[in-house]
mmCIF file of C-alpha atoms and ligand atoms in Angstrom:
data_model
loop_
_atom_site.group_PDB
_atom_site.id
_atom_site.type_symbol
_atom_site.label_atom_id
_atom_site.label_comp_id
_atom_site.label_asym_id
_atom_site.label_seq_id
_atom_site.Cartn_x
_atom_site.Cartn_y
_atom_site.Cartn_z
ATOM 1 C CA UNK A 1 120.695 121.319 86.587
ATOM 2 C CA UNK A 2 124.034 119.619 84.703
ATOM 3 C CA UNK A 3 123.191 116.312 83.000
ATOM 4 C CA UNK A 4 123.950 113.950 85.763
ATOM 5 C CA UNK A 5 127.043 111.689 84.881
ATOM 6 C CA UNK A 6 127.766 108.070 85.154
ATOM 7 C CA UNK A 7 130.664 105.873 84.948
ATOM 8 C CA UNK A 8 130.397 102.492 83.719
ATOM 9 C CA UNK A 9 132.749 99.859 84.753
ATOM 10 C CA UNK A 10 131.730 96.587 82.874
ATOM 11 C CA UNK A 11 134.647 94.315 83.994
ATOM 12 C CA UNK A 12 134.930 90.645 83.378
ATOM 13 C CA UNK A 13 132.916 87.364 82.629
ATOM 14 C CA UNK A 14 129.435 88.191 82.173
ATOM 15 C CA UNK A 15 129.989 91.845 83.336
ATOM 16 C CA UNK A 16 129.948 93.722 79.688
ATOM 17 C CA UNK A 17 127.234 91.411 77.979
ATOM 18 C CA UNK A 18 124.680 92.428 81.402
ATOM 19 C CA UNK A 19 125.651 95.820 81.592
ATOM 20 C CA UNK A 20 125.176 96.430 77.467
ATOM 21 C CA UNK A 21 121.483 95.959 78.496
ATOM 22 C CA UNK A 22 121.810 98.628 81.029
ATOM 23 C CA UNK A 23 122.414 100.780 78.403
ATOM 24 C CA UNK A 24 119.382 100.026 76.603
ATOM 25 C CA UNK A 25 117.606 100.677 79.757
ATOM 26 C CA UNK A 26 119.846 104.412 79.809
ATOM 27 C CA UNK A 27 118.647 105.342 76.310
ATOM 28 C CA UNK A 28 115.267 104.604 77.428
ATOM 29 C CA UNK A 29 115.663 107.617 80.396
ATOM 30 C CA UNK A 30 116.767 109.256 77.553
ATOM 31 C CA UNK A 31 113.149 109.389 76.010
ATOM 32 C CA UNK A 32 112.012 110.043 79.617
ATOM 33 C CA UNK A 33 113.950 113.466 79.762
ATOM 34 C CA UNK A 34 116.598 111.787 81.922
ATOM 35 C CA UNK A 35 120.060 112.101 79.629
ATOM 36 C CA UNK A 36 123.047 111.079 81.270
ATOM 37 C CA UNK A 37 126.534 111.281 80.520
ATOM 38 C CA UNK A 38 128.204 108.520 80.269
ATOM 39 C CA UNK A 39 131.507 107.028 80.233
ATOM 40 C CA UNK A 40 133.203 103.659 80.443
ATOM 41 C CA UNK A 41 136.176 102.160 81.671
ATOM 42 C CA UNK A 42 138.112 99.410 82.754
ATOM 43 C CA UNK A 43 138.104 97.806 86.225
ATOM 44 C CA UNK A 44 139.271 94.018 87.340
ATOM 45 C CA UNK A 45 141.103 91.843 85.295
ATOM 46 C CA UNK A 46 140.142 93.845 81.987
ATOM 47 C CA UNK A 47 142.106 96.783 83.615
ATOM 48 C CA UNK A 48 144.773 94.706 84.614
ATOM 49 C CA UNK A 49 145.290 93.415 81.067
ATOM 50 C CA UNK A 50 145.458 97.029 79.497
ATOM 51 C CA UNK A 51 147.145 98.773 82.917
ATOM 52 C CA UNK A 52 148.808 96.130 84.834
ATOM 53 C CA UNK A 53 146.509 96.817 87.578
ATOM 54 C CA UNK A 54 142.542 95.574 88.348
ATOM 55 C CA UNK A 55 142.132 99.695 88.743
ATOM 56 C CA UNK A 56 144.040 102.930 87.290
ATOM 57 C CA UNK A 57 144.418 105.993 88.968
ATOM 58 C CA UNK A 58 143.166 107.848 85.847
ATOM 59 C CA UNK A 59 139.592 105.146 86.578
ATOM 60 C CA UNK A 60 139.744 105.852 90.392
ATOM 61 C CA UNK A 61 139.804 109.805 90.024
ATOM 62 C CA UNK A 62 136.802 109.734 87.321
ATOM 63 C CA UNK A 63 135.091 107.469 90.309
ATOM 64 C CA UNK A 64 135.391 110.275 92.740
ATOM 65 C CA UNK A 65 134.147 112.576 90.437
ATOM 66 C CA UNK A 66 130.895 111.282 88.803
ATOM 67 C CA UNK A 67 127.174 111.325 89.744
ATOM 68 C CA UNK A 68 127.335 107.045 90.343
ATOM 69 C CA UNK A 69 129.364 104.278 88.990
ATOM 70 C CA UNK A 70 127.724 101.345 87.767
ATOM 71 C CA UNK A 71 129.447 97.885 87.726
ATOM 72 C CA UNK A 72 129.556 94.703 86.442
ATOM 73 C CA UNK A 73 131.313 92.461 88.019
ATOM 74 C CA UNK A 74 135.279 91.175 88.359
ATOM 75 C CA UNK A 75 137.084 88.150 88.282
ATOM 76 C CA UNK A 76 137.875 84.869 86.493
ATOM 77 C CA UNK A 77 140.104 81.637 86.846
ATOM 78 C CA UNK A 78 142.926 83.789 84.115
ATOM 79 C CA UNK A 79 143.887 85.813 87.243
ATOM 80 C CA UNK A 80 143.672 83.329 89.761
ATOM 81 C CA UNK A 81 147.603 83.523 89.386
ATOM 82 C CA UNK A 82 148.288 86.992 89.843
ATOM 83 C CA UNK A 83 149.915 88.484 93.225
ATOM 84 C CA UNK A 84 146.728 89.022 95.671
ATOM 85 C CA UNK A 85 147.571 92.751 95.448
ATOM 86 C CA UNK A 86 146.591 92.720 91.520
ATOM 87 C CA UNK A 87 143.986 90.408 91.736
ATOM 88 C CA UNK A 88 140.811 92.254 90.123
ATOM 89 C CA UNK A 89 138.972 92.071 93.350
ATOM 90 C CA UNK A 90 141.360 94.469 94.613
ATOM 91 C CA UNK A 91 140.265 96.744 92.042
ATOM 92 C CA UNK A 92 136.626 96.840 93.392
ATOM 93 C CA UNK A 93 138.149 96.711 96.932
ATOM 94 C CA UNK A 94 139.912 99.929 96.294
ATOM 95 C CA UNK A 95 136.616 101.796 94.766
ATOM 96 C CA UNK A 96 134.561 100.867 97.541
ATOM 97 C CA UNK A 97 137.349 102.144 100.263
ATOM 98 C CA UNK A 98 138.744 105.382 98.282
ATOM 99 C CA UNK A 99 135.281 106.764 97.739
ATOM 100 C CA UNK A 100 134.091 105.940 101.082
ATOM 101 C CA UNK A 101 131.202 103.909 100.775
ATOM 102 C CA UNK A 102 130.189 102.385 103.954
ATOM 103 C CA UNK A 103 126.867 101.173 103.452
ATOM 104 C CA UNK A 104 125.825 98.494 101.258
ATOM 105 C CA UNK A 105 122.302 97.842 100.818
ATOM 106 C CA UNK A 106 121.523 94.241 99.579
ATOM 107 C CA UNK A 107 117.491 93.728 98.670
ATOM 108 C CA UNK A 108 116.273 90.338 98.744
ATOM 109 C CA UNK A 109 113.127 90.422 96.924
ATOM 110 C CA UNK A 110 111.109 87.569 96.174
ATOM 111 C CA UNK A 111 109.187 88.007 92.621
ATOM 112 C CA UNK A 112 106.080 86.320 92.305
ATOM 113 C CA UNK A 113 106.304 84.372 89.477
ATOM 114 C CA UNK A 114 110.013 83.021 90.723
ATOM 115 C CA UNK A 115 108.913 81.645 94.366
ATOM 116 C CA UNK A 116 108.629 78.259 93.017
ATOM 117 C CA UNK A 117 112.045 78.160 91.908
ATOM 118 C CA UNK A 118 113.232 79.000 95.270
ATOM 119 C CA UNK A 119 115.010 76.224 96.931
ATOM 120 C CA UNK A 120 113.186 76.770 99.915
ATOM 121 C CA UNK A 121 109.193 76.328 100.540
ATOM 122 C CA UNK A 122 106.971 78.733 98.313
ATOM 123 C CA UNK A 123 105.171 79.890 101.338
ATOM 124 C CA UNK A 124 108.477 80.940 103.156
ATOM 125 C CA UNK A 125 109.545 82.913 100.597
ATOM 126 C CA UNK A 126 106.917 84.507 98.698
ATOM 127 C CA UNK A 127 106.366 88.258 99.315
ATOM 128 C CA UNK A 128 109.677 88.181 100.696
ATOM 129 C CA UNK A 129 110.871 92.011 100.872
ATOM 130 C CA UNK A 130 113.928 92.066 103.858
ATOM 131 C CA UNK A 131 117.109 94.491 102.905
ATOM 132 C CA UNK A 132 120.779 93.468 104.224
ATOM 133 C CA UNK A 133 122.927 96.912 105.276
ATOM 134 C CA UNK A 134 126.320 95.608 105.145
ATOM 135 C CA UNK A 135 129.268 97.766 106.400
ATOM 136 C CA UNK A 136 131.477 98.007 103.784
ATOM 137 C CA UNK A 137 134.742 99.847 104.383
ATOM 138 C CA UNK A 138 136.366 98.506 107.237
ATOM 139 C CA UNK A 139 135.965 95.318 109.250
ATOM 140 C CA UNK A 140 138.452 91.971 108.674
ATOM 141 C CA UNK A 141 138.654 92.964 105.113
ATOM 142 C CA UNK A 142 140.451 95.942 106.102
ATOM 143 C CA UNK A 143 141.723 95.909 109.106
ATOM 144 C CA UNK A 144 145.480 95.919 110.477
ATOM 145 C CA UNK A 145 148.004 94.031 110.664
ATOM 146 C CA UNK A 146 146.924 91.537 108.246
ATOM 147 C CA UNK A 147 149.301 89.184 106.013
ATOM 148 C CA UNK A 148 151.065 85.714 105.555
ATOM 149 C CA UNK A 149 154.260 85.326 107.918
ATOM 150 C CA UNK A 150 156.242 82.709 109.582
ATOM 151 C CA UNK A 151 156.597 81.816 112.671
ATOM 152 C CA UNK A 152 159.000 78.864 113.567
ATOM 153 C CA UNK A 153 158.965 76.899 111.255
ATOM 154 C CA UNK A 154 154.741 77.379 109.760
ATOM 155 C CA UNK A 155 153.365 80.315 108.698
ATOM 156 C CA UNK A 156 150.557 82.210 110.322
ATOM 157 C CA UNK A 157 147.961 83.912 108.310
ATOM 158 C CA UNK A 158 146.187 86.784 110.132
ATOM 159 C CA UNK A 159 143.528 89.524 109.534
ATOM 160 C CA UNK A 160 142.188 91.904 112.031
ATOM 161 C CA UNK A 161 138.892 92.546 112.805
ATOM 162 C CA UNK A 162 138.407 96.220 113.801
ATOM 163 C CA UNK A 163 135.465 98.964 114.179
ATOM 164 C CA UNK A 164 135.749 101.971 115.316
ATOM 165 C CA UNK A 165 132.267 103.445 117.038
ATOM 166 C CA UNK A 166 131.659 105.813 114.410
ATOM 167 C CA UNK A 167 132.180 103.074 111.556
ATOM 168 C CA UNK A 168 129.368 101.456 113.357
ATOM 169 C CA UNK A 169 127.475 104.345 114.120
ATOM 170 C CA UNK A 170 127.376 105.899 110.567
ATOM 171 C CA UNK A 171 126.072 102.536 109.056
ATOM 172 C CA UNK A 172 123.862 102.187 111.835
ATOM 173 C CA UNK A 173 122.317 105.328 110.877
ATOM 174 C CA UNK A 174 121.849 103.990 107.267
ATOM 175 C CA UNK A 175 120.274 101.101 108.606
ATOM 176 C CA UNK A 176 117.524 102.765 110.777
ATOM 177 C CA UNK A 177 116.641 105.577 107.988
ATOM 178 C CA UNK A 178 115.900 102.777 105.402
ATOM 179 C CA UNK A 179 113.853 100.950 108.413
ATOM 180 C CA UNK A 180 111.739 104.347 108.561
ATOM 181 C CA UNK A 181 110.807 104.300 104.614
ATOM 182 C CA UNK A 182 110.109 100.637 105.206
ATOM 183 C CA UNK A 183 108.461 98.642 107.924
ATOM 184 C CA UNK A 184 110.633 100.273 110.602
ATOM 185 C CA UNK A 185 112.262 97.624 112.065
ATOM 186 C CA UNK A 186 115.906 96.894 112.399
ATOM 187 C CA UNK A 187 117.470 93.782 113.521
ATOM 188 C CA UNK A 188 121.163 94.164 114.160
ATOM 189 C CA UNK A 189 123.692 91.240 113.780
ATOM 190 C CA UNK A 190 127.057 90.100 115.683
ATOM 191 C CA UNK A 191 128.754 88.016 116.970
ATOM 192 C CA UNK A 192 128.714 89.584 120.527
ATOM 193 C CA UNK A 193 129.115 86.226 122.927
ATOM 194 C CA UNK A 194 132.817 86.034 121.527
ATOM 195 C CA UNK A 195 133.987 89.026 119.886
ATOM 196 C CA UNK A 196 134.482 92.293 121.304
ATOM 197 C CA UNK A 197 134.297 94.066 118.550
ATOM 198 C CA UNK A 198 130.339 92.412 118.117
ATOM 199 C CA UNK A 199 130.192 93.831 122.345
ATOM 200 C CA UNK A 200 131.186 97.410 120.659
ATOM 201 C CA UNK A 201 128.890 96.807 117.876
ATOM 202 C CA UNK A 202 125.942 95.925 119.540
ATOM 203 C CA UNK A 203 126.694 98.787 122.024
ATOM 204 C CA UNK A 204 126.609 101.576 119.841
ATOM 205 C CA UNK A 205 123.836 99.813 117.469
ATOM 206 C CA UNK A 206 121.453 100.519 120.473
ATOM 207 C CA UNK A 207 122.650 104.288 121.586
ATOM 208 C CA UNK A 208 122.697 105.504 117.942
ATOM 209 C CA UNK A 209 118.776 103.933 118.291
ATOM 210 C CA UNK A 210 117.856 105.006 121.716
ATOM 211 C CA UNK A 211 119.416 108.630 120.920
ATOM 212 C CA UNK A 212 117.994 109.199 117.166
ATOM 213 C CA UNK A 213 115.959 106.697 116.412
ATOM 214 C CA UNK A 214 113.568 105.419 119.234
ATOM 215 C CA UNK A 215 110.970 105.066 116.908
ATOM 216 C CA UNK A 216 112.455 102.611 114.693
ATOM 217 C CA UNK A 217 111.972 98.516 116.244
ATOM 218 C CA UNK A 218 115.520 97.532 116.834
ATOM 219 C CA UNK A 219 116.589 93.557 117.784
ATOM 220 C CA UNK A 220 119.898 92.233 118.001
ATOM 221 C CA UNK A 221 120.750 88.458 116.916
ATOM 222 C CA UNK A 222 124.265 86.516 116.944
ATOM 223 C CA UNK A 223 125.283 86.181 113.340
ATOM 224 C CA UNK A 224 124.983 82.680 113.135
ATOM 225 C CA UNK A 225 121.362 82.607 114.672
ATOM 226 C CA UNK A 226 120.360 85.144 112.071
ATOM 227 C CA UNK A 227 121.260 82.642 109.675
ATOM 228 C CA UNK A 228 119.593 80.391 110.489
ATOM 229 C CA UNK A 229 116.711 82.631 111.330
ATOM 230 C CA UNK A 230 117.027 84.136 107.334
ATOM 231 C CA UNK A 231 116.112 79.843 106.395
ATOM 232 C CA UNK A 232 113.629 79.205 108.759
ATOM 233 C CA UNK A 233 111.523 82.282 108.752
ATOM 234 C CA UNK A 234 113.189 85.461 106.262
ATOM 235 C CA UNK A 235 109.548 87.598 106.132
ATOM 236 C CA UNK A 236 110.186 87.725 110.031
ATOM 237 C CA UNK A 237 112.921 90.655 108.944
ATOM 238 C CA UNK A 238 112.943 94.329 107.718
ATOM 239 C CA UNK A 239 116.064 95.629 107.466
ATOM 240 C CA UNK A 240 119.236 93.381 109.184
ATOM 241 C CA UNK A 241 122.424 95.708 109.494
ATOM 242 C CA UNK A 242 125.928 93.999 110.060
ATOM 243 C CA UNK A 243 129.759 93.889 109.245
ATOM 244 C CA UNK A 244 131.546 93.388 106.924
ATOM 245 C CA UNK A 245 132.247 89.787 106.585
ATOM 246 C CA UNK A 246 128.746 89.062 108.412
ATOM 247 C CA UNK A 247 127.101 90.836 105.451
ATOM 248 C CA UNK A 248 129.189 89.258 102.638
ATOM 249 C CA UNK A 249 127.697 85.864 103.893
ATOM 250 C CA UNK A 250 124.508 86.587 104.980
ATOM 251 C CA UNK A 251 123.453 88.631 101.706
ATOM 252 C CA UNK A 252 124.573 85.544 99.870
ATOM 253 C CA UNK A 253 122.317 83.422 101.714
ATOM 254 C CA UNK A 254 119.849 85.856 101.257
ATOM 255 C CA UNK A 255 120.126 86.142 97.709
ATOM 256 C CA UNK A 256 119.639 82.564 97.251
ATOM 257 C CA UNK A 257 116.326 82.533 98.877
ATOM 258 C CA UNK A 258 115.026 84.964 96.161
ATOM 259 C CA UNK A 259 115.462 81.997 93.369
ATOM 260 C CA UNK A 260 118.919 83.331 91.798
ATOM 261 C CA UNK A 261 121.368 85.563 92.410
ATOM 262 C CA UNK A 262 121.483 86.331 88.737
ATOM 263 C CA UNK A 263 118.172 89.070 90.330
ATOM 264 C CA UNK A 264 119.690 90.779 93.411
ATOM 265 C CA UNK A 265 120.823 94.657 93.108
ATOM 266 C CA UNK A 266 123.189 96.345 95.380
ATOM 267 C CA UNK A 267 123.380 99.988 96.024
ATOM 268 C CA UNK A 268 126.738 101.138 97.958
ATOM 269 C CA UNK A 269 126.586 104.318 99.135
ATOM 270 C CA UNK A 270 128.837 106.951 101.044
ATOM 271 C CA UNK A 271 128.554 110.602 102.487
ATOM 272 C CA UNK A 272 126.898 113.259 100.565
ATOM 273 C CA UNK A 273 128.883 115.142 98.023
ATOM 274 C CA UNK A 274 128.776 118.897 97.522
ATOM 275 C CA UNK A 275 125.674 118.545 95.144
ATOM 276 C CA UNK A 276 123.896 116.550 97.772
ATOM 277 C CA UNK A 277 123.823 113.222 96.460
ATOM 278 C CA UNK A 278 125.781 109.985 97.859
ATOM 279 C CA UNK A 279 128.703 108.888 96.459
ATOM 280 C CA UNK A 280 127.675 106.097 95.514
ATOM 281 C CA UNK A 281 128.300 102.663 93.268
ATOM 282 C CA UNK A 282 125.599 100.307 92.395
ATOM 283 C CA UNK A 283 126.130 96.727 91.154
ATOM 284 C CA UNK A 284 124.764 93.252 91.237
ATOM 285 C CA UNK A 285 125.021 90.884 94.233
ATOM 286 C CA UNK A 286 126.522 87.888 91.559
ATOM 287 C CA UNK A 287 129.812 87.990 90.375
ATOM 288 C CA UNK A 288 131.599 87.297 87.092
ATOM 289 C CA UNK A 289 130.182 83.779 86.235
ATOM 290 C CA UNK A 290 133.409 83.006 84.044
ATOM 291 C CA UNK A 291 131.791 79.633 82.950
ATOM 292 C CA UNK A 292 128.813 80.894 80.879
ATOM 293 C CA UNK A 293 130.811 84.260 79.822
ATOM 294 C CA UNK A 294 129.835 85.564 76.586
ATOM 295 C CA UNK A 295 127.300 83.089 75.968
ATOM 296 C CA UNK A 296 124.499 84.979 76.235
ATOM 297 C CA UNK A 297 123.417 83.294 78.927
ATOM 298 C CA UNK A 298 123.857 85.598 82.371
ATOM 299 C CA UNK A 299 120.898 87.153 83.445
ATOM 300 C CA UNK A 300 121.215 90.649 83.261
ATOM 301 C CA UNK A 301 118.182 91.468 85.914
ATOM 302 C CA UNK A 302 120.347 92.152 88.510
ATOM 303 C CA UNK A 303 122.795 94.498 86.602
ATOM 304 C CA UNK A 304 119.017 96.414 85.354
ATOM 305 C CA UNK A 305 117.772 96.327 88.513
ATOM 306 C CA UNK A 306 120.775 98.051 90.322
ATOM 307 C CA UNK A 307 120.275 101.021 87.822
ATOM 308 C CA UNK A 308 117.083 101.477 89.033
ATOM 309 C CA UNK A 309 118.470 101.512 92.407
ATOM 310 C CA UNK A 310 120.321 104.204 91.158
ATOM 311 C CA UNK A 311 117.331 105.865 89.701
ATOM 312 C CA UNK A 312 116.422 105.538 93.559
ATOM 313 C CA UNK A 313 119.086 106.585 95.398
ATOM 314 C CA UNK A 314 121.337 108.807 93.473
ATOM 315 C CA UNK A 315 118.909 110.515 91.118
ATOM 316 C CA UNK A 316 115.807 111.048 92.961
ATOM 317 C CA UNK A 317 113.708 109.236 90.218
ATOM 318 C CA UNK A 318 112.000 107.095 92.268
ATOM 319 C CA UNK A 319 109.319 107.173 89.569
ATOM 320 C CA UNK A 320 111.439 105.999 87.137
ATOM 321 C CA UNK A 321 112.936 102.902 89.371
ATOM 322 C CA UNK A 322 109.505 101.763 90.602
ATOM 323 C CA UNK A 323 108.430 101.557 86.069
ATOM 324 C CA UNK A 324 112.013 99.507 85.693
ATOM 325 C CA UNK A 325 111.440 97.108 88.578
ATOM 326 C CA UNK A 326 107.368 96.520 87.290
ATOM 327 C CA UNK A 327 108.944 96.059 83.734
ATOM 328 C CA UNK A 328 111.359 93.211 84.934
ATOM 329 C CA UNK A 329 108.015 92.268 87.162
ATOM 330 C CA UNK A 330 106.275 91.958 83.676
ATOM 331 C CA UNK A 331 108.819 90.157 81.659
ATOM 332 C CA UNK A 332 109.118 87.625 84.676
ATOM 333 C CA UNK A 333 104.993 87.118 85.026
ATOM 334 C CA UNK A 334 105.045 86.837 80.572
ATOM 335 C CA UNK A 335 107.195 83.622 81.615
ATOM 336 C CA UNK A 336 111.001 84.741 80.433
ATOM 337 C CA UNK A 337 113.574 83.249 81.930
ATOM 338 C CA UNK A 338 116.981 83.216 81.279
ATOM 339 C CA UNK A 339 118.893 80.052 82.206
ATOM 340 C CA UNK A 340 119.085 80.529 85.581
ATOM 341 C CA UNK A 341 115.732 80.551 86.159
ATOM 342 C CA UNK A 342 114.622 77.168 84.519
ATOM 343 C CA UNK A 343 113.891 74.404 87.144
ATOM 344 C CA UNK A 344 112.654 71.510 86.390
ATOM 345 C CA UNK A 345 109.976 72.748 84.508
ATOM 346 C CA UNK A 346 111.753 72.699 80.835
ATOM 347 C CA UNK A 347 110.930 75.936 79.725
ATOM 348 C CA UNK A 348 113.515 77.113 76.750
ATOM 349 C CA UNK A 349 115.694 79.811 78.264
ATOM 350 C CA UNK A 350 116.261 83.399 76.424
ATOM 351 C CA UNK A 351 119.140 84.730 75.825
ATOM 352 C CA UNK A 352 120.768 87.893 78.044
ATOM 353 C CA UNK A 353 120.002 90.019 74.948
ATOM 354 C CA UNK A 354 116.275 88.540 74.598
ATOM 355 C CA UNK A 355 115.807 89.483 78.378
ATOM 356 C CA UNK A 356 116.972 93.117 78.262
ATOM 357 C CA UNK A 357 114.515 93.751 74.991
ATOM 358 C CA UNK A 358 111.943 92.395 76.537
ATOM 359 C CA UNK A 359 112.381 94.588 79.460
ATOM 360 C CA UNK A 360 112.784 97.657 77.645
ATOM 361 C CA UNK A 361 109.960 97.096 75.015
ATOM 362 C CA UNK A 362 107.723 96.282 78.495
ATOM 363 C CA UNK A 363 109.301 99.815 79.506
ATOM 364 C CA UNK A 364 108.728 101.538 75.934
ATOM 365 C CA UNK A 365 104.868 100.487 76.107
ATOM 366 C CA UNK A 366 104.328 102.304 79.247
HETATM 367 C C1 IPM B 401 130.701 90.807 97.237
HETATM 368 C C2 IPM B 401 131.860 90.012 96.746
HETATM 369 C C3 IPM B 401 133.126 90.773 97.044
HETATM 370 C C4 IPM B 401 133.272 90.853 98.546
HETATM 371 C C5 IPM B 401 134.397 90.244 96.384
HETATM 372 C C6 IPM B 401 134.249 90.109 94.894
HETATM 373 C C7 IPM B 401 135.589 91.110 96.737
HETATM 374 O O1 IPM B 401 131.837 88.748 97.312
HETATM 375 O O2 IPM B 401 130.533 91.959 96.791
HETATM 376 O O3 IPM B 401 129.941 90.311 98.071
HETATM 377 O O4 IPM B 401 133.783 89.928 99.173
HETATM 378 O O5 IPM B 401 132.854 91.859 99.106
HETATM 379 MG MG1 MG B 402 130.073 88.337 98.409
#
């Protein structure tokens, strides 16, 4: 079979100093009879200050034609001036709507040795496994007409929230085939008591179950009830799938339970290509952390552990993810932390570079 390829999108803030321990974590595949190919490019703001844009068409095209693309994360305050249709997230926006990918799986794992540093009660969190489906294409951060106008004499700033049934359907689907290699239940989230798009959603939530997946345990739960469910009692859940903006909030929320969102993966994915696998981009939950940029001090678990989601997901080396997510187990259990993870307890932090050696030396003794 080809080499499989990769395309590596750093981006801003703490994006390239994360994602240059990925690449430790690639050569070490490498030694594992898993090459890749790999290239890199700009996305965000780094690709609007070589292209005057946050994403190039030459970029987008390599997107559409690679095995995965791996990114770090855009944004920073330097942009926060540029027209909204510039703005680096726009970049990200346009990768995740060009190449289709509707699903966005967001674990929340709780690591042993971080439940104390949860904000929440150890025993509430620890062992916490749940996975957040988020649709990802379409929804209010798509949908038409959207825009700033004026009306009299105010303006009026709208956006449209819109699904079509087989937007939910196909993400649905996602949901409940995760919920099989898992505990098998689903709990579905809307806001159906004042949206009719949640009515549609919860609607065809329950016929894609009833028709294809009556084995799966499906529930339904109002958005906001689910967030507040996710702080009382998070173990209670398997897999949650929701919208768009839904997901964007509750993975968050999620996230935080886990300790810090410098350790939360995302994998999104789309429909099969020709060779089989998903079109797919994987990339950590946190975002560009402009304030400790190039300090050394981001953690770059996240960024590792959504290559090993990609080990998962993309490359059928399941083998492979479960050794990088026991390594980053390891490293965490030996007592690293990088500054994120220091409490109250006044450990001394190590640095992002620290962190990814000690993974991959955990990784190169076997
Ligand atoms: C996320 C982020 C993005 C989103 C931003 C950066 C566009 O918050 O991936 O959750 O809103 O989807
Ligand atoms: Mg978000």
């Amino acid at each position: 079979m080809a080499t499989p390829s990769l395309l590596i999108l750093p981006g801003d803030g703490i994006g390239p100093e994360v994602m240059a321990e990925v690449r430790k974590v690639i050569d070490w595949c490498g030694t594992r009879g898993l090459a890749f190919d790999v290239e890199e490019d700009l996305v965000g703001g780094a690709a609007y200050d070589a292209h005057g844009t946050p994403l190039a068409d030459a970029t987008m095209e390599k997107a559409q034609q690679v095995d995965a693309v791996l990114l770090g994360a855009v944004g920073g305050p330097k942009y926060d001036v540029l027209d909204f249709s510039v703005k680096p997230e726009r970049g990200l926006l346009r990768l995740r709507k060009e190449m289709d990918l509707y699903a966005n799986l967001r674990p929340a794992q709780c690591f042993d040795a971080l439940a104390d540093f949860s904000s929440l009660k150890k025993d509430v969190v620890a062992g916490l496994d749940i996975m957040i489906v988020r649709e990802l294409t379409s929804g209010v951060y798509f949908g038409e007409p959207r825009g700033i106008h004026t009306e009299g004499n105010e303006r009026v700033g709208i956006n449209t929230q819109r699904y079509t049934e087989s937007e939910i359907a196909r993400v649905a689907r996602s949901a409940f085939e995760l919920a099989r290699k898992r505990s098998n239940r689903v709990c579905s989230m809307e806001k159906a008591n004042v949206m009719e798009s949640g009515i549609l959603w919860r609607e065809v939530v329950q016929e894609v179950h009833d028709r294809e997946y009556p084995d799966v345990e499906l529930s339904h739960m109002y958005a906001d009830a689910g967030a507040m469910q996710l702080t009382r009692w998070p173990k209670q859940f398997d897999v949650i799938v929701t919208d768009n903006l839904f997901g964007d909030l509750l993975s968050d929320l999620a996230a935080m339970l886990t300790g810090s969102l410098g350790m939360l993966p995302s994998a999104s994915l789309g429909a099969p290509m020709a060779n089989g696998r998903p079109r797919a981009l994987y990339e950590p939950v946190h975002g560009s952390a402009p304030d400790i940029a190039g300090q050394g001090k981001a953690n770059p678990i996240a960024c590792i552990l959504s290559f090993a989601m990609a080990l998962r997901y993309s490359f059928d080396r399941g083998a492979e993810a479960d050794l990088v997510e026991k390594a980053v187990e390891g490293v965490l259990a030996d007592g690293l932390r990088t500054a994120d993870l220091i409490g109250e307890e006044g450990r001394t932090p190590v640095s992002t570079q620290e962190m990814g050696d000690a993974i991959v030396a955990k990784l190169a003794a076997g």
